[in-house]
Short mmCIF file of C-alpha atoms and ligand atoms in Angstrom, two decimals:
data_model
loop_
_atom_site.label_atom_id
_atom_site.label_comp_id
_atom_site.label_asym_id
_atom_site.label_seq_id
_atom_site.Cartn_x
_atom_site.Cartn_y
_atom_site.Cartn_z
CA MET A 24 -22.76 12.43 -22.43
CA ASN A 25 -23.98 15.24 -24.33
CA ILE A 26 -22.72 15.54 -27.73
CA VAL A 27 -23.06 18.97 -28.20
CA GLU A 28 -23.40 22.00 -25.46
CA VAL A 29 -24.06 25.15 -26.03
CA GLU A 30 -23.74 28.52 -23.05
CA GLN A 31 -24.60 31.28 -23.69
CA LEU A 32 -24.65 31.91 -26.97
CA LYS A 33 -25.31 35.28 -28.14
CA VAL A 34 -25.84 36.54 -31.69
CA TRP A 35 -26.04 40.09 -32.90
CA ASP A 36 -26.64 42.29 -35.97
CA THR A 37 -22.82 44.45 -35.88
CA ARG A 38 -24.67 47.08 -38.23
CA THR A 39 -28.02 47.70 -35.76
CA ASP A 40 -26.79 46.30 -32.41
CA GLN A 41 -29.74 44.25 -32.22
CA VAL A 42 -29.89 41.34 -30.56
CA LEU A 43 -30.79 38.43 -32.48
CA ILE A 44 -29.99 35.21 -29.48
CA GLN A 45 -29.85 36.12 -26.16
CA ASP A 46 -28.18 34.21 -23.65
CA SER A 47 -28.75 30.82 -25.26
CA SER A 48 -27.75 27.79 -23.02
CA PHE A 49 -28.67 23.93 -24.42
CA LYS A 50 -27.21 20.42 -24.72
CA VAL A 51 -28.03 17.61 -27.06
CA ARG A 52 -27.52 14.05 -25.93
CA LYS A 53 -25.76 11.87 -27.76
CA GLY A 54 -27.72 9.46 -29.88
CA SER A 55 -30.84 11.99 -29.12
CA CYS A 56 -32.80 14.14 -31.56
CA MET A 57 -33.27 17.32 -29.94
CA ALA A 58 -36.22 20.17 -31.47
CA ILE A 59 -36.19 23.42 -31.80
CA VAL A 60 -39.80 24.55 -31.63
CA GLY A 61 -40.89 28.51 -31.76
CA GLU A 62 -42.83 31.13 -34.88
CA SER A 63 -41.42 32.50 -37.12
CA GLY A 64 -38.43 35.11 -36.28
CA SER A 65 -37.91 33.12 -33.01
CA GLY A 66 -34.24 32.89 -33.83
CA LYS A 67 -34.40 28.85 -34.80
CA SER A 68 -32.37 29.28 -37.98
CA VAL A 69 -30.12 31.77 -36.56
CA THR A 70 -29.27 29.62 -33.74
CA CYS A 71 -28.39 26.57 -36.29
CA ARG A 72 -26.26 28.50 -38.60
CA ALA A 73 -25.03 29.75 -35.38
CA LEU A 74 -23.82 26.30 -34.34
CA MET A 75 -22.37 25.64 -38.06
CA ARG A 76 -20.78 29.34 -38.04
CA LEU A 77 -22.52 30.08 -41.07
CA ASN A 78 -24.43 32.89 -40.37
CA SER A 79 -23.76 35.96 -42.34
CA SER A 80 -20.62 38.16 -41.23
CA HIS A 81 -22.61 41.31 -39.80
CA LEU A 82 -23.58 38.76 -37.01
CA ARG A 83 -21.23 38.39 -34.66
CA GLN A 84 -21.67 35.46 -32.18
CA THR A 85 -20.19 34.89 -28.36
CA GLY A 86 -20.85 31.74 -25.82
CA MET A 87 -19.31 28.46 -26.29
CA ILE A 88 -20.12 25.53 -28.12
CA ARG A 89 -18.57 22.63 -27.62
CA PHE A 90 -18.60 19.96 -29.58
CA GLN A 91 -16.37 16.65 -29.20
CA GLY A 92 -13.79 18.07 -27.08
CA GLU A 93 -14.12 21.34 -28.71
CA ASP A 94 -15.17 25.19 -28.56
CA LEU A 95 -16.37 25.63 -32.27
CA ASN A 96 -16.88 29.67 -31.80
CA GLN A 97 -12.72 29.34 -31.16
CA LEU A 98 -11.57 27.24 -34.46
CA SER A 99 -10.53 28.88 -37.47
CA GLU A 100 -13.24 28.78 -40.95
CA GLN A 101 -10.75 26.42 -42.27
CA GLU A 102 -10.66 24.56 -39.26
CA MET A 103 -14.46 25.01 -39.25
CA ARG A 104 -15.40 24.21 -43.03
CA ARG A 105 -13.30 20.64 -42.09
CA ARG A 106 -16.15 19.81 -39.22
CA ARG A 107 -19.16 20.31 -41.77
CA GLY A 108 -20.71 17.65 -43.73
CA LYS A 109 -18.44 15.10 -41.93
CA HIS A 110 -19.28 15.88 -38.06
CA LEU A 111 -22.32 18.46 -38.66
CA CYS A 112 -24.43 18.26 -41.66
CA MET A 113 -27.01 20.48 -41.93
CA ILE A 114 -30.27 20.50 -44.21
CA LEU A 115 -32.13 23.15 -45.11
CA GLN A 116 -35.90 24.24 -45.42
CA HIS A 117 -35.48 24.58 -49.25
CA GLY A 118 -33.21 21.90 -50.88
CA MET A 119 -32.67 24.35 -53.92
CA SER A 120 -30.33 26.78 -51.80
CA ALA A 121 -28.15 23.94 -50.66
CA PHE A 122 -27.04 23.56 -54.22
CA ASP A 123 -25.52 25.79 -57.32
CA PRO A 124 -28.57 26.10 -59.69
CA SER A 125 -25.49 26.41 -62.46
CA CYS A 126 -24.38 23.08 -61.85
CA VAL A 127 -26.24 19.11 -62.19
CA VAL A 128 -26.13 18.18 -58.22
CA GLY A 129 -23.65 15.32 -58.90
CA VAL A 130 -21.07 18.15 -58.85
CA HIS A 131 -21.84 19.28 -55.56
CA ILE A 132 -22.62 15.65 -54.20
CA ARG A 133 -18.66 14.81 -55.35
CA GLU A 134 -17.23 18.16 -54.02
CA THR A 135 -18.58 17.86 -51.22
CA LEU A 136 -17.60 13.92 -50.53
CA GLN A 137 -14.24 14.87 -52.18
CA THR A 138 -13.28 17.31 -49.55
CA HIS A 139 -13.80 14.10 -46.70
CA TYR A 140 -12.51 10.83 -48.63
CA ASN A 141 -10.22 10.01 -50.82
CA TRP A 142 -12.23 7.96 -52.96
CA ASN A 143 -12.22 7.65 -56.47
CA ILE A 144 -15.10 8.97 -58.65
CA ARG A 145 -16.12 5.24 -59.31
CA GLU A 146 -16.39 4.69 -55.44
CA LEU A 147 -17.41 7.95 -54.36
CA GLU A 148 -20.48 7.36 -57.34
CA ARG A 149 -21.21 3.90 -56.12
CA ARG A 150 -21.68 4.78 -52.43
CA MET A 151 -23.98 7.93 -53.47
CA CYS A 152 -25.93 5.71 -56.00
CA HIS A 153 -26.09 3.30 -53.30
CA GLY A 154 -27.55 5.73 -50.47
CA MET A 155 -29.45 6.85 -53.08
CA GLU A 156 -31.44 4.21 -53.40
CA SER A 157 -32.06 3.66 -49.82
CA VAL A 158 -33.98 6.89 -49.53
CA ARG A 159 -36.18 5.16 -52.45
CA LEU A 160 -34.49 7.29 -55.17
CA ARG A 161 -34.87 5.24 -58.27
CA ASN A 162 -32.35 5.84 -61.30
CA PRO A 163 -29.92 7.43 -59.01
CA ALA A 164 -26.95 7.95 -61.76
CA GLU A 165 -29.58 9.83 -64.11
CA ILE A 166 -31.05 12.13 -61.01
CA LEU A 167 -26.59 13.35 -60.37
CA ASN A 168 -26.92 14.76 -63.94
CA ARG A 169 -29.98 17.02 -63.37
CA TYR A 170 -30.01 20.60 -62.25
CA PRO A 171 -31.78 21.27 -58.74
CA HIS A 172 -34.35 23.28 -61.28
CA GLN A 173 -35.56 20.27 -62.64
CA LEU A 174 -36.17 18.34 -59.43
CA SER A 175 -38.81 18.49 -56.90
CA GLY A 176 -38.06 19.82 -53.53
CA GLY A 177 -38.21 16.35 -52.04
CA MET A 178 -36.55 14.95 -54.39
CA LEU A 179 -33.80 17.47 -53.42
CA GLN A 180 -34.41 16.99 -49.94
CA ARG A 181 -34.24 12.68 -50.26
CA ILE A 182 -30.60 13.20 -52.05
CA MET A 183 -29.37 15.70 -49.29
CA ILE A 184 -30.45 12.66 -46.96
CA ALA A 185 -29.02 10.67 -49.03
CA LEU A 186 -25.39 12.86 -49.17
CA ALA A 187 -25.91 12.74 -45.09
CA LEU A 188 -25.92 8.33 -45.43
CA VAL A 189 -22.57 8.83 -47.46
CA LEU A 190 -20.94 11.06 -44.72
CA GLU A 191 -22.35 9.47 -41.72
CA PRO A 192 -22.10 13.19 -39.97
CA ASP A 193 -22.21 12.67 -36.04
CA VAL A 194 -24.69 15.54 -35.47
CA ILE A 195 -27.17 16.55 -38.49
CA ILE A 196 -29.01 19.94 -37.78
CA ALA A 197 -32.22 19.51 -40.13
CA ASP A 198 -34.10 23.04 -40.29
CA GLU A 199 -37.51 22.92 -41.39
CA PRO A 200 -36.85 19.99 -43.84
CA THR A 201 -40.00 19.40 -44.63
CA THR A 202 -41.80 22.98 -44.02
CA ALA A 203 -41.74 23.72 -48.04
CA LEU A 204 -43.36 20.00 -49.12
CA ASP A 205 -46.40 18.90 -50.17
CA THR A 206 -48.15 16.88 -47.45
CA ILE A 207 -47.01 13.23 -49.10
CA SER A 208 -43.59 14.69 -49.86
CA GLN A 209 -43.63 15.99 -45.94
CA TYR A 210 -44.44 12.84 -44.81
CA GLU A 211 -42.22 10.62 -46.82
CA VAL A 212 -39.01 12.91 -45.77
CA LEU A 213 -39.68 12.80 -42.16
CA GLU A 214 -39.64 8.72 -42.37
CA GLN A 215 -36.25 8.93 -43.98
CA LEU A 216 -35.10 11.34 -41.45
CA ILE A 217 -36.29 9.10 -38.87
CA GLN A 218 -34.74 6.13 -40.55
CA LEU A 219 -31.58 8.02 -40.98
CA ARG A 220 -31.36 8.54 -37.41
CA GLU A 221 -31.26 4.69 -36.70
CA ARG A 222 -28.95 3.73 -39.54
CA ILE A 223 -25.91 5.74 -38.30
CA GLY A 224 -26.66 6.23 -34.58
CA CYS A 225 -26.45 10.16 -35.34
CA SER A 226 -27.65 12.92 -33.10
CA MET A 227 -29.89 15.48 -34.60
CA ILE A 228 -31.49 18.83 -34.31
CA PHE A 229 -34.87 18.94 -35.95
CA VAL A 230 -35.99 22.51 -36.18
CA SER A 231 -39.72 23.04 -36.98
CA HIS A 232 -42.51 26.04 -36.38
CA ASP A 233 -45.20 21.93 -36.29
CA LEU A 234 -44.99 20.53 -32.98
CA GLY A 235 -47.00 17.58 -34.24
CA VAL A 236 -44.02 16.64 -36.64
CA VAL A 237 -41.28 17.70 -33.97
CA GLN A 238 -43.49 14.62 -31.82
CA LYS A 239 -42.91 11.96 -34.37
CA ILE A 240 -39.67 12.71 -34.19
CA ALA A 241 -37.42 14.64 -31.26
CA ASP A 242 -36.60 12.93 -27.68
CA ASP A 243 -35.87 16.60 -26.11
CA VAL A 244 -37.69 19.88 -27.09
CA LEU A 245 -36.47 23.84 -27.01
CA VAL A 246 -38.82 26.61 -26.92
CA MET A 247 -37.68 29.95 -28.52
CA LYS A 248 -40.25 32.63 -28.48
CA ASP A 249 -38.26 36.05 -29.42
CA GLY A 250 -34.26 35.14 -29.67
CA GLN A 251 -34.82 34.01 -26.02
CA ILE A 252 -35.67 29.52 -24.98
CA VAL A 253 -38.54 29.54 -23.05
CA GLU A 254 -38.40 26.47 -21.87
CA GLN A 255 -36.46 23.08 -22.39
CA GLY A 256 -37.62 19.71 -22.16
CA ARG A 257 -38.06 16.22 -22.38
CA MET A 258 -40.34 16.08 -25.13
CA LYS A 259 -43.44 14.07 -23.48
CA SER A 260 -43.29 16.06 -20.40
CA VAL A 261 -42.87 19.56 -21.98
CA LEU A 262 -46.16 18.08 -24.38
CA GLN A 263 -48.24 17.21 -21.08
CA GLU A 264 -47.24 19.91 -18.75
CA PRO A 265 -46.45 23.17 -20.59
CA ALA A 266 -45.01 25.36 -18.15
CA HIS A 267 -44.97 28.63 -20.52
CA ALA A 268 -47.74 30.42 -21.82
CA TYR A 269 -46.59 30.37 -25.30
CA THR A 270 -45.50 26.89 -25.17
CA ARG A 271 -49.04 26.18 -24.03
CA TYR A 272 -50.47 27.79 -26.81
CA LEU A 273 -48.42 25.70 -29.49
CA VAL A 274 -49.41 22.51 -27.54
CA SER A 275 -53.04 23.90 -28.25
CA THR A 276 -52.48 24.74 -32.10
CA ARG A 277 -50.59 21.57 -32.63
CA LEU A 278 -54.19 19.78 -32.47
CA GLU A 279 -55.36 22.08 -35.52
CA LEU A 280 -52.70 20.11 -37.88
CA SER A 281 -54.04 18.59 -41.15
CA ASN A 282 -56.03 15.96 -40.45
CA HIS A 283 -54.91 14.51 -43.95
CA PHE A 284 -51.16 14.34 -42.67
CA LYS A 285 -52.38 13.14 -39.42
CA ALA A 286 -54.17 10.14 -40.99
CA LEU A 287 -50.86 9.69 -42.43
CA MET A 288 -48.50 9.67 -39.58
CA GLU A 289 -50.48 7.51 -37.82
CA GLU A 290 -50.65 4.66 -41.00
CA GLY A 291 -46.63 5.03 -40.67
CA SER A 292 -46.25 4.40 -37.09
N1 LIG B 8 -28.69 37.72 -41.55
C1 LIG B 8 -29.36 38.06 -40.88
N2 LIG B 8 -29.21 39.45 -40.83
C2 LIG B 8 -30.06 40.28 -39.32
N3 LIG B 8 -31.23 39.79 -39.25
C3 LIG B 8 -30.92 38.52 -39.63
C4 LIG B 8 -30.47 37.81 -40.04
N4 LIG B 8 -31.14 36.85 -39.94
C5 LIG B 8 -32.11 36.68 -39.13
N5 LIG B 8 -31.90 38.01 -38.75
C6 LIG B 8 -33.14 38.28 -38.04
O1 LIG B 8 -33.14 37.54 -36.66
C7 LIG B 8 -34.33 36.78 -36.06
C8 LIG B 8 -34.88 35.31 -35.99
O2 LIG B 8 -34.27 35.14 -37.47
P1 LIG B 8 -34.63 33.43 -37.41
O3 LIG B 8 -33.46 32.93 -36.87
O4 LIG B 8 -34.72 33.22 -38.96
O5 LIG B 8 -36.27 33.01 -37.52
P2 LIG B 8 -36.73 31.31 -37.17
O6 LIG B 8 -35.86 30.70 -37.72
O7 LIG B 8 -37.16 30.73 -35.76
O8 LIG B 8 -37.74 31.68 -38.46
C9 LIG B 8 -35.64 38.08 -36.83
O9 LIG B 8 -35.83 38.63 -36.48
C10 LIG B 8 -34.70 37.93 -38.21
O10 LIG B 8 -34.74 39.08 -38.93
MG1 LIG B 9 -35.77 29.63 -39.67
#
Protein backbone atom coordinates (compact mmCIF):
# COMPACT_ATOMS: atom_id res chain seq x y z
CA MET A 1 0.00 0.00 0.00
CA ASN A 2 1.21 3.51 -0.77
CA ILE A 3 0.83 6.47 1.55
CA VAL A 4 1.67 9.05 -1.12
CA GLU A 5 1.19 8.74 -4.87
CA VAL A 6 2.41 11.51 -7.10
CA GLU A 7 1.43 11.56 -10.74
CA GLN A 8 2.75 13.90 -13.39
CA LEU A 9 3.72 16.62 -11.00
CA LYS A 10 4.87 19.67 -12.90
CA VAL A 11 6.13 22.88 -11.28
CA TRP A 12 6.94 26.02 -13.22
CA ASP A 13 7.82 29.64 -12.63
CA THR A 14 5.00 31.86 -13.86
CA ARG A 15 7.35 34.84 -14.21
CA THR A 16 9.70 33.16 -16.66
CA ASP A 17 7.73 30.06 -17.75
CA GLN A 18 10.77 28.03 -16.72
CA VAL A 19 9.80 24.46 -15.84
CA LEU A 20 11.43 23.39 -12.56
CA ILE A 21 9.86 19.94 -12.20
CA GLN A 22 8.97 18.04 -15.31
CA ASP A 23 6.35 15.32 -15.24
CA SER A 24 7.39 13.69 -11.97
CA SER A 25 5.65 10.45 -10.85
CA PHE A 26 6.51 8.36 -7.81
CA LYS A 27 5.02 6.48 -4.88
CA VAL A 28 5.99 6.25 -1.23
CA ARG A 29 5.15 2.86 0.27
CA LYS A 30 3.40 3.07 3.64
CA GLY A 31 5.91 2.81 6.47
CA SER A 32 8.91 3.08 4.17
CA CYS A 33 11.56 5.72 3.75
CA MET A 34 12.11 7.01 0.25
CA ALA A 35 15.20 9.04 -0.44
CA ILE A 36 15.45 11.74 -3.06
CA VAL A 37 19.03 12.24 -4.21
CA GLY A 38 20.56 14.49 -6.82
CA GLU A 39 22.94 17.39 -7.20
CA SER A 40 22.19 20.89 -5.98
CA GLY A 41 19.50 22.55 -8.10
CA SER A 42 18.07 19.27 -9.41
CA GLY A 43 14.63 19.98 -7.91
CA LYS A 44 14.62 18.03 -4.64
CA SER A 45 13.42 20.90 -2.44
CA VAL A 46 10.89 22.17 -4.99
CA THR A 47 9.45 18.63 -5.10
CA CYS A 48 9.18 18.49 -1.27
CA ARG A 49 7.61 21.92 -1.03
CA ALA A 50 5.19 20.97 -3.84
CA LEU A 51 3.94 18.05 -1.71
CA MET A 52 3.41 20.43 1.23
CA ARG A 53 2.08 23.14 -1.13
CA LEU A 54 4.67 25.51 0.29
CA ASN A 55 6.43 26.78 -2.84
CA SER A 56 6.60 30.55 -3.44
CA SER A 57 3.44 32.04 -4.89
CA HIS A 58 5.06 32.70 -8.28
CA LEU A 59 5.52 28.96 -8.74
CA ARG A 60 2.55 26.95 -9.99
CA GLN A 61 2.03 23.22 -9.89
CA THR A 62 -0.21 20.71 -11.66
CA GLY A 63 -0.57 16.95 -11.41
CA MET A 64 -1.90 14.73 -8.68
CA ILE A 65 -0.63 14.25 -5.14
CA ARG A 66 -2.73 11.48 -3.63
CA PHE A 67 -2.59 11.27 0.16
CA GLN A 68 -5.16 9.52 2.36
CA GLY A 69 -7.73 9.37 -0.42
CA GLU A 70 -7.44 13.02 -1.39
CA ASP A 71 -5.59 14.96 -4.04
CA LEU A 72 -3.60 17.54 -2.08
CA ASN A 73 -3.40 19.69 -5.21
CA GLN A 74 -7.16 20.18 -5.04
CA LEU A 75 -7.40 21.25 -1.39
CA SER A 76 -7.96 24.82 -0.28
CA GLU A 77 -5.17 26.57 1.62
CA GLN A 78 -7.19 26.23 4.83
CA GLU A 79 -7.66 22.48 4.36
CA MET A 80 -3.98 22.16 3.53
CA ARG A 81 -3.00 23.99 6.72
CA ARG A 82 -4.82 21.38 8.80
CA ARG A 83 -2.78 18.64 7.18
CA ARG A 84 0.59 20.31 7.68
CA GLY A 85 2.26 19.36 10.93
CA LYS A 86 -0.24 16.75 12.04
CA HIS A 87 -0.27 14.63 8.88
CA LEU A 88 2.61 15.90 6.78
CA CYS A 89 5.54 17.25 8.69
CA MET A 90 8.61 18.89 7.19
CA ILE A 91 12.09 19.04 8.71
CA LEU A 92 14.31 21.52 6.90
CA GLN A 93 18.02 21.84 6.20
CA HIS A 94 18.41 24.90 8.40
CA GLY A 95 16.56 24.36 11.67
CA MET A 96 16.82 28.11 12.10
CA SER A 97 14.49 28.82 9.18
CA ALA A 98 11.71 26.75 10.75
CA PHE A 99 11.53 29.11 13.74
CA ASP A 100 10.60 32.75 14.10
CA PRO A 101 13.87 34.50 15.11
CA SER A 102 12.01 37.02 17.28
CA CYS A 103 10.39 34.44 19.61
CA VAL A 104 11.75 31.83 21.97
CA VAL A 105 11.39 28.37 20.35
CA GLY A 106 8.69 27.35 22.85
CA VAL A 107 6.29 29.84 21.25
CA HIS A 108 6.51 28.14 17.85
CA ILE A 109 6.12 24.71 19.44
CA ARG A 110 3.06 25.78 21.45
CA GLU A 111 1.40 27.36 18.42
CA THR A 112 2.02 24.29 16.28
CA LEU A 113 0.65 21.89 18.90
CA GLN A 114 -2.34 24.11 19.69
CA THR A 115 -3.32 24.13 16.01
CA HIS A 116 -3.84 20.39 16.17
CA TYR A 117 -4.68 19.48 19.76
CA ASN A 118 -6.88 20.84 22.54
CA TRP A 119 -4.30 20.17 25.22
CA ASN A 120 -3.89 22.79 27.93
CA ILE A 121 -0.49 24.44 28.29
CA ARG A 122 0.67 22.07 31.04
CA GLU A 123 -0.24 18.96 29.08
CA LEU A 124 1.33 20.39 25.95
CA GLU A 125 4.58 21.23 27.72
CA ARG A 126 4.67 17.88 29.47
CA ARG A 127 4.43 16.06 26.14
CA MET A 128 6.95 18.32 24.43
CA CYS A 129 9.47 17.99 27.27
CA HIS A 130 9.04 14.22 27.16
CA GLY A 131 9.69 14.27 23.39
CA MET A 132 12.77 16.41 23.89
CA GLU A 133 14.15 14.09 26.54
CA SER A 134 13.75 11.15 24.20
CA VAL A 135 15.98 12.88 21.63
CA ARG A 136 18.46 13.46 24.45
CA LEU A 137 17.92 17.19 24.90
CA ARG A 138 18.63 17.93 28.54
CA ASN A 139 16.76 20.66 30.45
CA PRO A 140 13.97 20.89 27.86
CA ALA A 141 12.05 23.62 29.74
CA GLU A 142 15.13 25.83 29.64
CA ILE A 143 15.72 25.15 25.93
CA LEU A 144 12.13 26.14 25.12
CA ASN A 145 12.90 29.55 26.60
CA ARG A 146 15.81 30.20 24.26
CA TYR A 147 15.79 32.08 20.97
CA PRO A 148 16.69 30.07 17.85
CA HIS A 149 20.04 31.89 17.46
CA GLN A 150 21.01 30.79 20.97
CA LEU A 151 20.83 27.12 19.96
CA SER A 152 23.08 25.06 17.69
CA GLY A 153 21.91 23.66 14.35
CA GLY A 154 21.95 20.15 15.78
CA MET A 155 19.79 21.18 18.73
CA LEU A 156 17.25 22.89 16.49
CA GLN A 157 16.99 19.77 14.34
CA ARG A 158 16.48 17.65 17.44
CA ILE A 159 13.74 20.02 18.63
CA MET A 160 12.01 19.53 15.26
CA ILE A 161 12.35 15.76 15.65
CA ALA A 162 10.94 16.00 19.21
CA LEU A 163 8.00 17.99 17.84
CA ALA A 164 7.44 15.29 15.22
CA LEU A 165 7.50 12.69 18.03
CA VAL A 166 4.65 14.55 19.72
CA LEU A 167 2.69 15.22 16.53
CA GLU A 168 3.10 11.67 15.20
CA PRO A 169 2.64 12.67 11.56
CA ASP A 170 1.87 10.08 8.90
CA VAL A 171 4.62 11.36 6.63
CA ILE A 172 7.80 13.21 7.50
CA ILE A 173 9.57 15.08 4.75
CA ALA A 174 13.14 15.71 5.81
CA ASP A 175 14.92 18.03 3.36
CA GLU A 176 18.68 17.66 3.90
CA PRO A 177 18.19 17.62 7.68
CA THR A 178 21.85 16.84 8.34
CA THR A 179 23.61 18.77 5.56
CA ALA A 180 24.29 21.96 7.52
CA LEU A 181 25.57 20.13 10.61
CA ASP A 182 29.04 19.16 11.76
CA THR A 183 29.95 15.50 11.48
CA ILE A 184 29.05 14.48 15.02
CA SER A 185 25.67 16.26 14.94
CA GLN A 186 24.98 14.76 11.50
CA TYR A 187 25.40 11.33 12.93
CA GLU A 188 23.26 12.08 16.00
CA VAL A 189 20.43 13.65 14.03
CA LEU A 190 20.42 10.77 11.56
CA GLU A 191 20.23 8.28 14.43
CA GLN A 192 17.35 10.23 15.97
CA LEU A 193 15.48 10.24 12.67
CA ILE A 194 15.91 6.48 12.37
CA GLN A 195 14.55 6.05 15.92
CA LEU A 196 11.71 8.45 15.21
CA ARG A 197 10.59 6.22 12.36
CA GLU A 198 10.76 3.16 14.60
CA ARG A 199 8.80 4.84 17.40
CA ILE A 200 5.91 6.35 15.48
CA GLY A 201 5.93 4.09 12.42
CA CYS A 202 5.68 7.01 10.03
CA SER A 203 6.59 7.05 6.37
CA MET A 204 9.43 9.31 5.33
CA ILE A 205 10.82 11.21 2.40
CA PHE A 206 14.46 11.87 3.07
CA VAL A 207 16.36 14.27 0.84
CA SER A 208 20.10 14.28 0.60
CA HIS A 209 22.84 14.78 -1.95
CA ASP A 210 24.85 12.19 -0.03
CA LEU A 211 24.21 8.54 -0.93
CA GLY A 212 26.24 7.39 2.07
CA VAL A 213 23.77 9.02 4.46
CA VAL A 214 20.76 7.90 2.42
CA GLN A 215 21.90 4.31 2.40
CA LYS A 216 21.68 4.24 6.18
CA ILE A 217 18.00 5.20 6.37
CA ALA A 218 16.20 4.67 3.04
CA ASP A 219 14.39 1.64 1.60
CA ASP A 220 13.73 3.20 -1.79
CA VAL A 221 15.48 5.88 -3.76
CA LEU A 222 14.59 8.37 -6.42
CA VAL A 223 17.39 10.03 -8.37
CA MET A 224 16.77 13.52 -9.76
CA LYS A 225 18.66 15.51 -12.34
CA ASP A 226 17.64 18.83 -13.91
CA GLY A 227 14.09 18.65 -12.59
CA GLN A 228 13.48 15.11 -13.77
CA ILE A 229 13.51 11.70 -12.16
CA VAL A 230 16.19 9.71 -13.95
CA GLU A 231 16.00 6.56 -11.86
CA GLN A 232 13.94 5.07 -9.04
CA GLY A 233 13.73 1.77 -7.23
CA ARG A 234 14.78 -0.16 -4.16
CA MET A 235 17.88 1.29 -2.53
CA LYS A 236 19.84 -1.96 -2.69
CA SER A 237 19.21 -2.66 -6.35
CA VAL A 238 19.88 0.91 -7.43
CA LEU A 239 23.18 0.84 -5.52
CA GLN A 240 24.15 -2.53 -6.95
CA GLU A 241 23.05 -1.92 -10.52
CA PRO A 242 22.61 1.76 -11.21
CA ALA A 243 21.01 2.05 -14.66
CA HIS A 244 21.56 5.73 -15.36
CA ALA A 245 25.01 7.25 -15.94
CA TYR A 246 24.31 9.95 -13.38
CA THR A 247 23.40 7.38 -10.71
CA ARG A 248 26.63 5.51 -11.48
CA TYR A 249 28.50 8.74 -10.91
CA LEU A 250 26.73 9.25 -7.57
CA VAL A 251 27.48 5.70 -6.48
CA SER A 252 31.18 6.12 -7.30
CA THR A 253 31.54 9.43 -5.43
CA ARG A 254 29.76 7.98 -2.41
CA LEU A 255 33.02 6.19 -1.68
CA GLU A 256 34.64 9.53 -1.02
CA LEU A 257 32.60 10.09 2.13
CA SER A 258 34.67 11.38 4.98
CA ASN A 259 36.34 8.53 6.84
CA HIS A 260 35.46 10.04 10.16
CA PHE A 261 31.78 9.94 9.34
CA LYS A 262 32.02 6.37 8.08
CA ALA A 263 33.73 5.29 11.29
CA LEU A 264 30.96 6.89 13.36
CA MET A 265 28.26 5.20 11.29
CA GLU A 266 29.86 1.80 11.72
CA GLU A 267 30.25 2.26 15.46
CA GLY A 268 26.55 2.98 15.73
CA SER A 269 25.22 0.15 13.60
N1 LIG B 1 11.22 30.02 -5.40
C1 LIG B 1 11.82 29.75 -6.57
N2 LIG B 1 11.60 30.52 -7.66
C2 LIG B 1 12.19 30.24 -8.83
N3 LIG B 1 13.02 29.22 -9.03
C3 LIG B 1 13.28 28.42 -7.99
C4 LIG B 1 12.71 28.64 -6.70
N4 LIG B 1 13.16 27.69 -5.85
C5 LIG B 1 13.99 26.91 -6.58
N5 LIG B 1 14.06 27.34 -7.86
C6 LIG B 1 14.86 26.73 -8.94
O1 LIG B 1 14.39 25.41 -9.11
C7 LIG B 1 15.47 24.52 -9.38
C8 LIG B 1 15.47 23.39 -8.35
O2 LIG B 1 15.78 23.94 -7.08
P1 LIG B 1 15.77 23.10 -5.74
O3 LIG B 1 14.56 22.25 -5.70
O4 LIG B 1 15.95 24.07 -4.63
O5 LIG B 1 17.06 22.19 -5.91
P2 LIG B 1 17.71 21.16 -4.87
O6 LIG B 1 16.87 21.17 -3.62
O7 LIG B 1 17.72 19.84 -5.56
O8 LIG B 1 19.09 21.67 -4.63
C9 LIG B 1 16.74 25.37 -9.37
O9 LIG B 1 17.03 25.69 -10.69
C10 LIG B 1 16.33 26.59 -8.59
O10 LIG B 1 17.04 27.71 -9.01
MG1 LIG C 1 17.37 21.68 -1.64
